[in-house]
Amino acid sequence: MIRSHVLICGGTGCTSGGSQAIGEKLQREIDRLGLTDEIKIVRTGCFGLCANGPVMIVYPEGTFYSHVKVEDVTDIAEEHLLKGRVVERLVYKEAEGLKLEDVPALGETNFYKTQLRVALRNCGVIDPENIEEYIAMDGYQALGKVLTEMTPQEVIDVMKKSGLRGRGGAGFPTGTKWQFAAANTADQKYVVCNADEGDPGAFMDRSVLEGDPHAVLEAMAIAGYAIGASKGYIYVRAEYPIAVHRLEVAIGQAREYGLLGEDIFGTGFNFDIDVRLGAGAFVCGEETALLTSIEGNRGEPRNKPPFPANKGLFAKPTIINNVETLANIPQIILKGADWFASMGTEDSRGTKVFALGGAINNTGLVEIPLGTTLRHIIYDIGGGIPNGRKFKAVQTGGPSGGCIPASLLDTPIDYGNLTRIGAMMGSGGMIVTDDSTCMVDFARFFLDFTVDESCGKCTPCRIGTRRLLELLNKITEGNGTLEDLDKLEELCKYIKANSLCALGQTAPNPVLSTLKYFRDEYEAHVVEKRCPAGVCKNLMRYYIQPDVCRGCTACARKCPVGAISGKVKEPHVIDTTKCIKCGACIETCKFNAIVKK
Amino acid sequence: MKSLEELAKIRERMQNKVVLREGQANIRVAVGMATCGIAAGARPVLNTLVEEVAKRNLNDKVTVTQTGCIGMCRFEPIVEVFEGDKERVTYIKVTPEKAKEIVEKHLVGGNPIAEYTIGAAEN
Ligand SMILES: Cc1cc2nc3c(=O)[nH]c(=O)nc-3n(C[C@H](O)[C@H](O)[C@H](O)COP(=O)(O)O)c2cc1C
Ligand code: SF4
Ligand code: SF4
Ligand code: FES
Ligand code: FES
């Protein structure tokens, strides 16, 4: 009789940290100790605390182990599983030093206690490759309910009333989108799940697919019933092999259990889903490009209207929804629109998943009610900025979004507020930067990305983003002028107004927002030819601190261009007009007298 | 899947299994499983408790866990029952038979079995 479950994270982060081998060894140890019939290992999706991976949790005690290595497995098996003694050195640091009785449940740690898991509710809780575990968590109940108790219009009404807005970026009300598609009559309609997730640093959707794939399948079937579609596609990038595998396993099991296919629950409703792999172009996440790609053509956007709800895949009415949007839906059906609408703000209901990354202690996945402040996410849940550095800005919305400075950290996060301050919700990437980041260089990083990813179909985006990048390069290389800053701004506005798709329309956001909040840094680059963060190589100056220099002359002898002068035993100086920034002097000085600034 | 009843059946069968992961229930039964406990026969006691609790569908109310050395090795196997704010009950020299009785009378019936507790031994 099984008395204990050991949940090992099988998310991408922990898998690359070796969680597969850890699981295999643990099973061997369990067998060796004769505990095979008492302890069960479950491989789950991401727990969220990826920075502490590989992680595992032992139930029923709920002991959470972090940074587990293969060498630790024997201790866990012999001490904890056999003898009931927590292996203290592996316990997640927030609970360090506590006795087994006192270890707080995972839900009580700072990282988890104010999170609210709706889209992620099963991630790190169930085995995503076992449909019965999903069913145990009320899985497919919502599909059963809509098919047996609700009309399609009632389903759409619930969606509208819940206030759910699309989590893929644009924040369009889901119920309204479904209504448009339902209103069309056609011999075939489609439900498409957007699992492209091309935003650098984002892994919300990947984690849902890896941890709870059936929630997405169930929601697609519900959507199919609501709009009158019998066929669904999931467009997922091939770079997500674990997610693709789990989706395929899940679809196979759902078919086997008759939860996909014909005459589901004996109601005459048919629905089936196929996976389509994308090659990983950012633009293919744009809905019209995505549909074009599924049709087998080159993934380029097209004009809207016509909107996909009227003329989408194969010219049929189609709804396209994001993975996280879908993951919310079964629970909205089961718990009701009012339950969902009770979370979040007037403008934005429910919760949102964010992928925390960059200069933050707890890089990982968090889900919070909308309306939570950035400060709370970064300092309380995220554990603040590492290495004693200072917070500088946070970028939301990836390359389409903008940066938010410290003065706006108390902004409650919702769609409206983020747009108002020049950032955007985007899909939920959240990249934190500290004072060692140069904001001009930061904007340049995103532009570099969009220049690469522009599909080239329209001129404002193809040429405009390239010109933007060139201007930014000019500034970071120390050749910029004040007029260049005005040119930047003007070009940004032009690109926003004239690009065909939202890739181009949003590409200038990182530039505009850094210009807005960190204009002084741009000015330091162009006027003083100085990079305040000390990042832009061309603007770095080598400097000898006179109070530290002993006058040993070693650097002067080493400098290949003779830029250093000074008398023996007196402080030396570097002639910055001659200096070629080779760094030879810094390496030579035994007294660390030379700095870059 | 031809009907909702089929789904409900799977759900019921599986819920008993995943309930383990909801963390500690209101009543927690801890079995001392350090070396001394295991040597004294704590393992069959633990297994009996797990089985009896599952058999009676008590999984959402009772969590059976193990704990390390309780520090009273001569009384092993020791089973402690924690319930809300109530004072803990410590059973000593527990056997699988006593364990069954504890489940039936204490966990289901709500009446601790005084004669098996440490209090009885000390008096
Ligand atoms: C360049 C670009 C990339 C996008 N990438 C994604 C993506 O990876 N995933 C996604 O769900 N939506 C993405 N979108 C948004 C989609 O076009 C679309 O709005 C969304 O899938 C609709 O689903 P939702 O209403 O559920 O959010 C992207 C948009 C643009 C312009
Ligand atoms: S805006 Fe950029 S990505 Fe979009 S169609 Fe134009 S060139 Fe392509
Ligand atoms: S090597 Fe260092 S200490 Fe010596 S002269 Fe140069 S800066 Fe001064
Ligand atoms: S991948 Fe393991 S916690 Fe995120
Ligand atoms: S290329 Fe110039 S307007 Fe189209």
GROMACS .gro file of C-alpha atoms in nm, chain A residues 240-401:
model
  162
  240TYR     CA    1   0.998   2.239  -2.666
  241PRO     CA    2   1.058   1.864  -2.691
  242ILE     CA    3   0.926   1.777  -2.344
  243ALA     CA    4   0.609   1.978  -2.399
  244VAL     CA    5   0.555   1.822  -2.740
  245HIS     CA    6   0.604   1.473  -2.600
  246ARG     CA    7   0.362   1.527  -2.311
  247LEU     CA    8   0.102   1.676  -2.545
  248GLU     CA    9   0.125   1.375  -2.769
  249VAL     CA   10   0.095   1.136  -2.475
  250ALA     CA   11  -0.200   1.336  -2.344
  251ILE     CA   12  -0.380   1.342  -2.678
  252GLY     CA   13  -0.325   0.967  -2.713
  253GLN     CA   14  -0.470   0.899  -2.368
  254ALA     CA   15  -0.763   1.135  -2.417
  255ARG     CA   16  -0.852   0.952  -2.737
  256GLU     CA   17  -0.818   0.617  -2.567
  257TYR     CA   18  -1.053   0.727  -2.287
  258GLY     CA   19  -1.296   0.869  -2.543
  259LEU     CA   20  -1.249   1.225  -2.419
  260LEU     CA   21  -1.138   1.325  -2.766
  261GLY     CA   22  -1.283   1.175  -3.080
  262GLU     CA   23  -1.640   1.091  -3.164
  263ASP     CA   24  -1.955   1.106  -2.957
  264ILE     CA   25  -1.787   1.230  -2.641
  265PHE     CA   26  -1.987   1.136  -2.327
  266GLY     CA   27  -2.246   0.989  -2.560
  267THR     CA   28  -2.368   1.337  -2.650
  268GLY     CA   29  -2.293   1.323  -3.021
  269PHE     CA   30  -2.024   1.588  -2.988
  270ASN     CA   31  -1.706   1.518  -3.189
  271PHE     CA   32  -1.375   1.686  -3.134
  272ASP     CA   33  -1.018   1.595  -3.213
  273ILE     CA   34  -0.683   1.770  -3.184
  274ASP     CA   35  -0.356   1.754  -3.376
  275VAL     CA   36  -0.019   1.902  -3.294
  276ARG     CA   37   0.165   2.118  -3.547
  277LEU     CA   38   0.529   2.195  -3.489
  278GLY     CA   39   0.669   2.540  -3.552
  279ALA     CA   40   1.030   2.607  -3.636
  280GLY     CA   41   1.065   2.877  -3.375
  281ALA     CA   42   1.021   3.209  -3.553
  282PHE     CA   43   0.892   3.484  -3.324
  283VAL     CA   44   0.657   3.616  -3.590
  284CYS     CA   45   0.482   3.278  -3.610
  285GLY     CA   46   0.329   3.355  -3.271
  286GLU     CA   47   0.135   3.635  -3.437
  287GLU     CA   48  -0.201   3.482  -3.504
  288THR     CA   49  -0.236   3.537  -3.878
  289ALA     CA   50   0.125   3.426  -3.939
  290LEU     CA   51   0.060   3.120  -3.725
  291LEU     CA   52  -0.245   3.021  -3.925
  292THR     CA   53  -0.054   3.072  -4.248
  293SER     CA   54   0.219   2.847  -4.113
  294ILE     CA   55  -0.028   2.570  -4.020
  295GLU     CA   56  -0.161   2.589  -4.375
  296GLY     CA   57   0.188   2.494  -4.488
  297ASN     CA   58   0.302   2.832  -4.611
  298ARG     CA   59   0.577   3.064  -4.502
  299GLY     CA   60   0.474   3.219  -4.169
  300GLU     CA   61   0.402   3.579  -4.262
  301PRO     CA   62   0.127   3.793  -4.113
  302ARG     CA   63  -0.154   3.927  -4.323
  303ASN     CA   64  -0.386   4.219  -4.287
  304LYS     CA   65  -0.672   4.221  -4.036
  305PRO     CA   66  -0.962   4.237  -4.107
  306PRO     CA   67  -1.065   3.982  -4.198
  307PHE     CA   68  -1.018   3.856  -3.843
  308PRO     CA   69  -0.959   3.484  -3.790
  309ALA     CA   70  -1.298   3.454  -3.620
  310ASN     CA   71  -1.450   3.529  -3.961
  311LYS     CA   72  -1.190   3.396  -4.198
  312GLY     CA   73  -0.909   3.204  -4.031
  313LEU     CA   74  -0.751   2.867  -4.088
  314PHE     CA   75  -0.818   2.739  -4.442
  315ALA     CA   76  -1.044   3.045  -4.472
  316LYS     CA   77  -1.285   2.902  -4.210
  317PRO     CA   78  -1.398   3.073  -3.889
  318THR     CA   79  -1.127   3.009  -3.632
  319ILE     CA   80  -1.055   3.106  -3.275
  320ILE     CA   81  -0.700   3.122  -3.162
  321ASN     CA   82  -0.620   3.125  -2.794
  322ASN     CA   83  -0.308   3.120  -2.590
  323VAL     CA   84  -0.212   2.819  -2.372
  324GLU     CA   85  -0.254   3.001  -2.043
  325THR     CA   86  -0.587   3.153  -2.150
  326LEU     CA   87  -0.711   2.800  -2.216
  327ALA     CA   88  -0.572   2.657  -1.893
  328ASN     CA   89  -0.807   2.885  -1.697
  329ILE     CA   90  -1.120   2.777  -1.877
  330PRO     CA   91  -1.214   2.437  -1.726
  331GLN     CA   92  -1.211   2.592  -1.381
  332ILE     CA   93  -1.416   2.891  -1.489
  333ILE     CA   94  -1.678   2.646  -1.611
  334LEU     CA   95  -1.670   2.441  -1.290
  335LYS     CA   96  -1.641   2.720  -1.035
  336GLY     CA   97  -1.835   2.983  -1.222
  337ALA     CA   98  -1.779   3.323  -1.378
  338ASP     CA   99  -1.826   3.502  -1.046
  339TRP     CA  100  -1.551   3.305  -0.881
  340PHE     CA  101  -1.309   3.402  -1.155
  341ALA     CA  102  -1.421   3.763  -1.166
  342SER     CA  103  -1.370   3.792  -0.791
  343MET     CA  104  -0.993   3.775  -0.848
  344GLY     CA  105  -0.795   4.056  -1.004
  345THR     CA  106  -0.899   4.412  -1.084
  346GLU     CA  107  -1.193   4.579  -1.254
  347ASP     CA  108  -0.989   4.598  -1.575
  348SER     CA  109  -0.829   4.256  -1.558
  349ARG     CA  110  -0.990   3.957  -1.387
  350GLY     CA  111  -0.822   3.646  -1.263
  351THR     CA  112  -0.457   3.561  -1.225
  352LYS     CA  113  -0.151   3.587  -1.446
  353VAL     CA  114   0.155   3.367  -1.470
  354PHE     CA  115   0.491   3.540  -1.496
  355ALA     CA  116   0.831   3.399  -1.575
  356LEU     CA  117   1.069   3.582  -1.346
  357GLY     CA  118   1.420   3.614  -1.477
  358GLY     CA  119   1.730   3.828  -1.481
  359ALA     CA  120   1.870   3.990  -1.168
  360ILE     CA  121   1.641   3.824  -0.916
  361ASN     CA  122   1.694   3.562  -0.647
  362ASN     CA  123   1.403   3.331  -0.722
  363THR     CA  124   1.408   3.298  -1.097
  364GLY     CA  125   1.112   3.085  -1.182
  365LEU     CA  126   0.744   3.074  -1.244
  366VAL     CA  127   0.488   3.263  -1.036
  367GLU     CA  128   0.113   3.305  -1.062
  368ILE     CA  129  -0.048   3.597  -0.882
  369PRO     CA  130  -0.388   3.763  -0.880
  370LEU     CA  131  -0.387   4.058  -1.119
  371GLY     CA  132  -0.360   4.382  -0.931
  372THR     CA  133  -0.059   4.263  -0.730
  373THR     CA  134   0.218   4.524  -0.729
  374LEU     CA  135   0.547   4.476  -0.905
  375ARG     CA  136   0.721   4.544  -0.578
  376HIS     CA  137   0.551   4.249  -0.414
  377ILE     CA  138   0.642   4.016  -0.699
  378ILE     CA  139   1.003   4.126  -0.712
  379TYR     CA  140   1.084   4.164  -0.344
  380ASP     CA  141   0.850   3.928  -0.158
  381ILE     CA  142   0.794   3.646  -0.401
  382GLY     CA  143   1.107   3.691  -0.609
  383GLY     CA  144   1.326   3.736  -0.303
  384GLY     CA  145   1.481   4.063  -0.424
  385ILE     CA  146   1.797   4.141  -0.615
  386PRO     CA  147   2.101   3.916  -0.564
  387ASN     CA  148   2.460   4.013  -0.479
  388GLY     CA  149   2.360   4.323  -0.283
  389ARG     CA  150   2.289   4.511  -0.604
  390LYS     CA  151   2.022   4.772  -0.656
  391PHE     CA  152   1.706   4.730  -0.858
  392LYS     CA  153   1.703   4.936  -1.174
  393ALA     CA  154   1.410   4.840  -1.394
  394VAL     CA  155   1.188   4.552  -1.490
  395GLN     CA  156   1.093   4.469  -1.848
  396THR     CA  157   0.748   4.322  -1.899
  397GLY     CA  158   0.617   4.199  -2.231
  398GLY     CA  159   0.957   4.102  -2.370
  399PRO     CA  160   1.065   4.265  -2.695
  400SER     CA  161   0.715   4.411  -2.741
  401GLY     CA  162   0.698   4.559  -2.395
   0.00000   0.00000   0.00000
